[in-house]
Coordinates of C-alpha atoms and ligand atoms in Angstrom, one line a residue:
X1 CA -91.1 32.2 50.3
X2 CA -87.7 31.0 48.4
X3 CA -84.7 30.5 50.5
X4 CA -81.9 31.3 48.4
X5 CA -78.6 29.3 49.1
X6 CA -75.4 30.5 47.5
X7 CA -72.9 27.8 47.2
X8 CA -69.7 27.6 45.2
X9 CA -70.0 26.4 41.7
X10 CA -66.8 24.0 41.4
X11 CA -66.5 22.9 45.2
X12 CA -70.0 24.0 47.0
X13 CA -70.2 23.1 50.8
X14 CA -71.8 20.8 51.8
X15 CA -72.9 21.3 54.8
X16 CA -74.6 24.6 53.4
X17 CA -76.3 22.1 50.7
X18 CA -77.4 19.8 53.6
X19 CA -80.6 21.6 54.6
X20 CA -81.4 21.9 50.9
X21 CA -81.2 18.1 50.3
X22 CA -82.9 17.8 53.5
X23 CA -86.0 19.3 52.5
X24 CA -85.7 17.7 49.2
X25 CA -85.8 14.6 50.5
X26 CA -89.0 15.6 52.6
X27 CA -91.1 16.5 49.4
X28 CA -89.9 20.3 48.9
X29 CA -89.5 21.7 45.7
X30 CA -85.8 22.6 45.2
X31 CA -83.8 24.8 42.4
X32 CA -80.1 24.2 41.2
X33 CA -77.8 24.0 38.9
X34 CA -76.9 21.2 36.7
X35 CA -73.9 22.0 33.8
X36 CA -76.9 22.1 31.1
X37 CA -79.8 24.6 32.3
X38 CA -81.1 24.9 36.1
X39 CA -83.6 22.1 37.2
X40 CA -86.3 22.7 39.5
X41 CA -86.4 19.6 41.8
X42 CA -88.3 17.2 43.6
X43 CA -88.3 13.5 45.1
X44 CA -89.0 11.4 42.2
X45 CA -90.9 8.8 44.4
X46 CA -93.0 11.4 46.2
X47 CA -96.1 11.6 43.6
X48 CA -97.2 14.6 46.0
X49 CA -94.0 16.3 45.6
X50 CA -93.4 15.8 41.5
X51 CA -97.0 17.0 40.9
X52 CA -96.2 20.7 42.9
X53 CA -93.7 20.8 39.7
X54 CA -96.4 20.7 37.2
X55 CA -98.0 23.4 39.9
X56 CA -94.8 25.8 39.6
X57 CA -94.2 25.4 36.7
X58 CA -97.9 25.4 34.9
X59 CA -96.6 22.7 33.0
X60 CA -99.0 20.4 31.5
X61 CA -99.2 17.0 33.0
X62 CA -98.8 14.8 30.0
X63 CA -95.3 16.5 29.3
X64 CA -92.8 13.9 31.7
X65 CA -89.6 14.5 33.5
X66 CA -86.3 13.5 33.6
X67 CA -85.2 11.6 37.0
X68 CA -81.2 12.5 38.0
X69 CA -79.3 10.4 39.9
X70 CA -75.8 10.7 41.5
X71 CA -75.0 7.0 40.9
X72 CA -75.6 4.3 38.7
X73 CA -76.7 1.8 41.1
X74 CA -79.6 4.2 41.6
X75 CA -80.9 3.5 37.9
X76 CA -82.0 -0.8 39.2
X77 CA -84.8 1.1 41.0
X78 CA -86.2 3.3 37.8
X79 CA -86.1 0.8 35.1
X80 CA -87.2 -3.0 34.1
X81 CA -83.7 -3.6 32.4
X82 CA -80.5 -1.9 32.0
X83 CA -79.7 -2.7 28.1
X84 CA -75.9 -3.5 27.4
X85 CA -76.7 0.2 25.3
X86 CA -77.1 1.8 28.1
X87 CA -74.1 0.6 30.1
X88 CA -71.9 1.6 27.1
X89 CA -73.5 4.9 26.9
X90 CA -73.2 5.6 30.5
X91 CA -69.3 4.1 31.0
X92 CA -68.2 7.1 28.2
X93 CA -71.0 10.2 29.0
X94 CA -72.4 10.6 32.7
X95 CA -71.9 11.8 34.5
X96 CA -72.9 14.7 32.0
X97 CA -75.7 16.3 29.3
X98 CA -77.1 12.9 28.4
X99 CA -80.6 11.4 29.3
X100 CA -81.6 8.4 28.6
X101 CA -85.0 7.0 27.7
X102 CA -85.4 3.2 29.1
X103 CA -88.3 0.5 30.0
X104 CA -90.1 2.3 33.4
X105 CA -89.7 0.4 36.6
X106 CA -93.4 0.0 38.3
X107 CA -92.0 2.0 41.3
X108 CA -91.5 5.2 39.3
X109 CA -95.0 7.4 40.1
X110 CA -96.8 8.0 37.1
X111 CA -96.7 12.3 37.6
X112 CA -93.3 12.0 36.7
X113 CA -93.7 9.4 33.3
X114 CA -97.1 10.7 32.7
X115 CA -98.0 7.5 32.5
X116 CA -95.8 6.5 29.9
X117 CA -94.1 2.8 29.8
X118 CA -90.5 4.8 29.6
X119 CA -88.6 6.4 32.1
X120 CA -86.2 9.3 31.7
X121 CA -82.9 9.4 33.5
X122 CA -79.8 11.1 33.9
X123 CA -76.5 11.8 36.3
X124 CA -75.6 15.5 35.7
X125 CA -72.0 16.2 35.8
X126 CA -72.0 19.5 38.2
X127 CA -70.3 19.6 41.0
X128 CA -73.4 21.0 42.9
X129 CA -76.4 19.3 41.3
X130 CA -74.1 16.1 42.3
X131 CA -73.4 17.1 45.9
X132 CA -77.3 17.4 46.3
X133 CA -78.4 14.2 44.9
X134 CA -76.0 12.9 46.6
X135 CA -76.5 14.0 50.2
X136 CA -80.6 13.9 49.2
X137 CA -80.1 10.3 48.6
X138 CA -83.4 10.0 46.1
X139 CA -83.9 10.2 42.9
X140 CA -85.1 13.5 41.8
X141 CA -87.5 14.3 39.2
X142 CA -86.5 17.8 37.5
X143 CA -87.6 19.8 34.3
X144 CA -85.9 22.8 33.6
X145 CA -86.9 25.6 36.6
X146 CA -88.7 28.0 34.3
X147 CA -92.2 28.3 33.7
X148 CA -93.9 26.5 31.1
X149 CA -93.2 27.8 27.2
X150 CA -90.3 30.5 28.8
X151 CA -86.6 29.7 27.8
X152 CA -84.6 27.7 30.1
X153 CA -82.9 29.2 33.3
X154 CA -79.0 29.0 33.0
X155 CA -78.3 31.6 36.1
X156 CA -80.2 31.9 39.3
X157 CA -81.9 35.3 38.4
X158 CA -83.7 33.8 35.5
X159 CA -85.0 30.8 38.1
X160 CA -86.4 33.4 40.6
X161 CA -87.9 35.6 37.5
X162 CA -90.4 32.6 36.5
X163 CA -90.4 30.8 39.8
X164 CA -89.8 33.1 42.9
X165 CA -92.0 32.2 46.2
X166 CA -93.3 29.2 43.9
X167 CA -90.7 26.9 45.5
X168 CA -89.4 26.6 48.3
X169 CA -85.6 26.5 47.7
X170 CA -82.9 27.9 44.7
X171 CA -79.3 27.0 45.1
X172 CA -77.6 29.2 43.2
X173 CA -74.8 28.2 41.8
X174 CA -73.8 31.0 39.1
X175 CA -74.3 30.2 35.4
X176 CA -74.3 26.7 34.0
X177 CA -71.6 25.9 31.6
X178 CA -73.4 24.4 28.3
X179 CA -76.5 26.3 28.4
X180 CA -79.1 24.6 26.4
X181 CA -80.7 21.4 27.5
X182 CA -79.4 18.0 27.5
X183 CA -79.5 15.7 24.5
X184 CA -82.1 13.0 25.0
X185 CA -82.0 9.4 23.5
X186 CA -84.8 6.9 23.1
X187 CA -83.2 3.5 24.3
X188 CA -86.5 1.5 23.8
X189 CA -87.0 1.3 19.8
X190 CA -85.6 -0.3 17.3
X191 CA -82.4 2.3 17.0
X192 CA -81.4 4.2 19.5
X193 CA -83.1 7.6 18.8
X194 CA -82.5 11.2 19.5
X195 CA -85.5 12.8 20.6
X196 CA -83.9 16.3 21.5
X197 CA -80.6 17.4 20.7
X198 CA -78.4 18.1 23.1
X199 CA -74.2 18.5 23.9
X200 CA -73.9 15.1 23.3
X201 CA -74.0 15.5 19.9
X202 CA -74.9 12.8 16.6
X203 CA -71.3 11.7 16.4
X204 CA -70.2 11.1 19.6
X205 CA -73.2 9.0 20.1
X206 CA -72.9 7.0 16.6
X207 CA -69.2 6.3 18.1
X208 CA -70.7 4.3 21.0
X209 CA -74.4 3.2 18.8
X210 CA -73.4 3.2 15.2
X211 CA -77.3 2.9 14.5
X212 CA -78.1 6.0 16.2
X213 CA -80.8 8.3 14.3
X214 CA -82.3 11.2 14.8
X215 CA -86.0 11.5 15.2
X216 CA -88.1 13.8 12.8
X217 CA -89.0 16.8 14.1
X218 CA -92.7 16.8 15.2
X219 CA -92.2 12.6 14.6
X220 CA -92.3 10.1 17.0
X221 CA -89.8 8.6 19.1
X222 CA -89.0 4.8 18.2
X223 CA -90.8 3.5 20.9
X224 CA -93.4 5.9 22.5
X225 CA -96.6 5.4 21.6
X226 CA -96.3 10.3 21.9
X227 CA -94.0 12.1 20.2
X228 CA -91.4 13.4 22.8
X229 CA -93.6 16.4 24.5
X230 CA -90.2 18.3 24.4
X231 CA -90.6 18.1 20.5
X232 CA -93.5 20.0 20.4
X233 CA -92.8 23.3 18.3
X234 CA -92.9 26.7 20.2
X235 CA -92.1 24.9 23.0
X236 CA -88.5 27.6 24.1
X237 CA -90.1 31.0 23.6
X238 CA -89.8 34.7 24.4
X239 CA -93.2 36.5 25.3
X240 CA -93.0 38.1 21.8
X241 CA -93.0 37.1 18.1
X242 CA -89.5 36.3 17.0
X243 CA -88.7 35.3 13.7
X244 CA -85.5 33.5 12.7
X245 CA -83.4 34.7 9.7
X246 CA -81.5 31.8 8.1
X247 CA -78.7 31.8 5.4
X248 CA -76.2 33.5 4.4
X249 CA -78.6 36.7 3.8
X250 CA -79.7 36.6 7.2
X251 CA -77.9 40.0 9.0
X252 CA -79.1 41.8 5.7
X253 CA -82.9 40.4 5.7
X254 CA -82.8 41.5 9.5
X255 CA -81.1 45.0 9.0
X256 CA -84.0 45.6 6.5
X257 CA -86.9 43.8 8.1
X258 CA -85.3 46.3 11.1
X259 CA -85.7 49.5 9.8
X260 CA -89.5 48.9 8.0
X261 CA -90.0 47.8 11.9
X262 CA -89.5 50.7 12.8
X263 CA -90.4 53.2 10.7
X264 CA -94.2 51.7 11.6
X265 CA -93.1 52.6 14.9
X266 CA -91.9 49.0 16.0
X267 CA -89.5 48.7 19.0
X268 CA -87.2 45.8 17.5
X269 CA -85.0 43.7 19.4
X270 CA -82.4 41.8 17.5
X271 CA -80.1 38.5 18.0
X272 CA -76.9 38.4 16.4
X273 CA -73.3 37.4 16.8
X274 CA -70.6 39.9 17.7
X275 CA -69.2 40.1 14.3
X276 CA -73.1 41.5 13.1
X277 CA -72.6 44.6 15.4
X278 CA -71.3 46.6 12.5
X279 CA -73.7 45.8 9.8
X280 CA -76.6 46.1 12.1
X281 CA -75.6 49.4 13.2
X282 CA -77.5 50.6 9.5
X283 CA -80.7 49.1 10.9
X284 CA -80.9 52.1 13.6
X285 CA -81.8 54.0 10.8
X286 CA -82.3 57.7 11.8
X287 CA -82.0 59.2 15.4
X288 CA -85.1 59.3 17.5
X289 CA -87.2 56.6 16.4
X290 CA -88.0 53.7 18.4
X291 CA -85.3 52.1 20.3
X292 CA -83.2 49.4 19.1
X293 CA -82.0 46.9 21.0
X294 CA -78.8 44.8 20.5
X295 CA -78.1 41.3 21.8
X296 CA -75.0 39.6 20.8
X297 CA -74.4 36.2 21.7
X298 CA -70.8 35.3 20.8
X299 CA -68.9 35.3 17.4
X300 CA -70.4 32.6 14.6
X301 CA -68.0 30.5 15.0
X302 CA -67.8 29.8 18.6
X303 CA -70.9 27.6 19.1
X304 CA -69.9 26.7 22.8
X305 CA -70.4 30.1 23.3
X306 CA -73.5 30.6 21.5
X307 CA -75.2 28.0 23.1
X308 CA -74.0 29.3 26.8
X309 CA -75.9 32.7 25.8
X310 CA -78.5 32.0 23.8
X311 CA -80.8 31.2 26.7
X312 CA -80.3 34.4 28.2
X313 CA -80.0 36.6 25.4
X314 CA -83.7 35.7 24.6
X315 CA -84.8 36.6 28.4
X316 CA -82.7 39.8 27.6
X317 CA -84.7 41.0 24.4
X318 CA -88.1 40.3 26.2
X319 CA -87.0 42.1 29.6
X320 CA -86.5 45.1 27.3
X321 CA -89.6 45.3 26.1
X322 CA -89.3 45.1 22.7
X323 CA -92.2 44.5 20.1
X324 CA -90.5 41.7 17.6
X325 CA -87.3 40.0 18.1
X326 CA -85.3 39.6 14.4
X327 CA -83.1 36.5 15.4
X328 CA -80.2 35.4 13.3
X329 CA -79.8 31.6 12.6
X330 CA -76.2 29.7 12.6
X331 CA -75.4 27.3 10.7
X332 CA -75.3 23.8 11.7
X333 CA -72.2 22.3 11.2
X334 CA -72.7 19.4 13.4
X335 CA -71.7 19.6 17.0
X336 CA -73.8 21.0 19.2
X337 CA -74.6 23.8 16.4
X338 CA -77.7 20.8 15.5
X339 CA -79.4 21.8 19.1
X340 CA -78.9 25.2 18.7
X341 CA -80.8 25.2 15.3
X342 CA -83.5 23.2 16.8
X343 CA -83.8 25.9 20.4
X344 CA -83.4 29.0 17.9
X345 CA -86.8 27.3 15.6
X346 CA -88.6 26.6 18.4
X347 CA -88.5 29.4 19.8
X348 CA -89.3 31.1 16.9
X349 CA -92.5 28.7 16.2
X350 CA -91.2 27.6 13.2
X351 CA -91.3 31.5 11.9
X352 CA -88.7 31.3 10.1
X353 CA -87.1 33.5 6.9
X354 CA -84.3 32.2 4.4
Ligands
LIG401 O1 -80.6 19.3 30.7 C1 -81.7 18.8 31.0 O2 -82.2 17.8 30.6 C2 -82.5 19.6 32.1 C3 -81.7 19.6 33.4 C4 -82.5 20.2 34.5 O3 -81.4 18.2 33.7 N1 -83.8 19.2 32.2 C5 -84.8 19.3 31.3 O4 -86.0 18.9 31.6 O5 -84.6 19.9 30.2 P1 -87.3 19.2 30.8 O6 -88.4 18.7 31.6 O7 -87.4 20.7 30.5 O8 -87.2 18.4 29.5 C6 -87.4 17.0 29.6 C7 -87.5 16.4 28.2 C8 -88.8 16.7 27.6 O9 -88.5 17.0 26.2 C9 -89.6 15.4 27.8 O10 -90.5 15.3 26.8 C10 -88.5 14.4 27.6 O11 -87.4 15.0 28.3 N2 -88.9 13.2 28.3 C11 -89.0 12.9 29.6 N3 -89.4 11.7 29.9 C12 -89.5 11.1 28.7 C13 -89.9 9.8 28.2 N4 -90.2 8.8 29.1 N5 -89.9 9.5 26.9 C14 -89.6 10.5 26.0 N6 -89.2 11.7 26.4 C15 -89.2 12.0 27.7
LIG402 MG1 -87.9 22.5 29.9

């Protein structure tokens, strides 16, 4: 069974979170909301509790979490050293969408490293994943509340379609506000390294850590002796193939690749901004073939916005049922457009047409 507590994003009660942080603290399993994607979480020093995650979750075990705190005093017990990096780092960007890699204190159980020498950690910005770490008083260990390979959750309904009666409680907190994961930096290398682009985006961070470089996709981090498991490709997916249309032919590749679809019969799902709608209209083709279904995320240019959707635009095409999804790729132009390339390619498995 899944208790479901409803709580107000901005200013939740905390007396209704209580119970929730409670049980937490006791070694349940516990949904909520953070400002990037929901977490699904558990005491970080409860080795019992983390590895009922994995359980949920059917997440390998060699794939390790990130540990949220609600303060920075909590981050002596997690690491060997807090680098003068880190404080910097911390001072302009938590609370919010940044997690940092750092050397792992011997008190952090190995479920939730998998048994690597670096811990993850972050302090989440939203109002209600704050007031639960908070009142919990532990750090807690918490991938994204989906099962393992699905796109993240960014509302509650997505959480209980992957996870219901798997844990014991969701808080749901309405829809989170970035929508893709947060950005991830290796603090034990040489250079500070991204391992997964996030909100926190190149600049901001070369502001801080001039040195700051990305790591290659499928690479290793500066330090780990594993690439990041959360580089792994086709690792955000929908159930079925998707293929991602890049360039500035992309809505007319799709409208094409859209109608053969479907003429062999094909129920097509496609991803596009607002502005596509017209266009794409010519890949419905004739009436009464297969059905055609429309997502459309926000307009090109609004990348906030994409990234807020794109999550659940993807559980949208697969909860209609469609055979292929045709997805159309935005342009990068720095920002947080650079992590919505890299969710849109892994979820497509690196299928990708220019
Ligand atoms: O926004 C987020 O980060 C969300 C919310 C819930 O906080 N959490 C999240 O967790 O996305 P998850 O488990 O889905 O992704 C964690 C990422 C993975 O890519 C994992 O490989 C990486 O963090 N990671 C965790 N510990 C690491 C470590 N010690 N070294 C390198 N990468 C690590
Ligand atoms: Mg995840």
């Amino acid at each position: 069974m899944t208790d479901v507590i409803r709580v107000d994003p901005v200013s939740p009660d905390r007396a209704a979170l209580k119970p929730a942080a409670d049980r937490l603290r006791a070694g349940a399993l516990v949904a909520f909301p953070t400002e990037t994607v929901y977490g699904l979480g558990a005491h970080a020093m409860d080795p019992v509790a983390v590895r009922r995650v994995f359980e949920a979750k059917g997440r390998p075990p060699h794939d390790p979490l990130i540990v949220h705190i609600s303060r920075i005093e909590a981050l002596n017990q997690l690491v060997t050293a807090i680098p003068d990096a880190a404080r910097a780092l911390a001072a302009q960007f938590w609370p919010g969408p940044l997690t940092l890699v750092l050397g792992r204190a011997t008190a952090v159980p190995d479920e939730v490293t998998a048994g690597l020498a670096t811990v993850a950690v972050r302090i989440p910005s939203h109002p209600v994943a704050r007031a639960l770490l908070e009142l919990a008083g532990v750090p807690v260990a918490a991938p994204s509340a989906n099962l393992f390979s699905r796109p993240s959750p960014t509302r509650a309904s997505h959480v209980l379609e992957d996870l219901k009666d798997r844990i014991d409680v969701l808080v749901d907190g309405g829809a989170t506000n970035v929508g893709i994961e947060s950005t991830v930096l290796d603090l034990t290398g040489d250079a500070p390294t991204i391992l997964r682009p996030g909100a926190i985006t190149l600049e901001a961070l070369r502001k801080v850590l001039p040195q700051t470089v990305i790591a290659s996709p499928g690479g290793r981090g500066a330090s780990a002796s594993l690439p990041s498991p959360g580089m792994l490709d086709k690792h955000y997916s929908p159930r079925v193939p998707m293929t991602l249309y890049e360039g500035t032919g992309a809505v007319d590749a799709i409208v094409a690749d859209a109608r053969l679809a479907r003429n062999r019969g094909q129920r097509v799902g496609i991803l596009a901004a607002d502005e596509d709608r017209r266009k794409l209209g010519a890949a419905g083709g004739v009436e009464g073939g297969p059905p055609l279904k429309i997502v459309a995320v926000a307009s090109a240019d609004d990348a906030d916005g994409i990234a807020a959707r794109l999550y659940g635009a993807l559980r949208e095409l697969d909860a209609a049922g469609v055979d292929l999804i045709l997805a159309r790729g935005f342009p990068a132009r720095g920002g947080i457009g650079l992590a919505i390339q890299d969710r849109l390619r892994r979820a497509a498995g690196n299928r990708i047409a220019t």
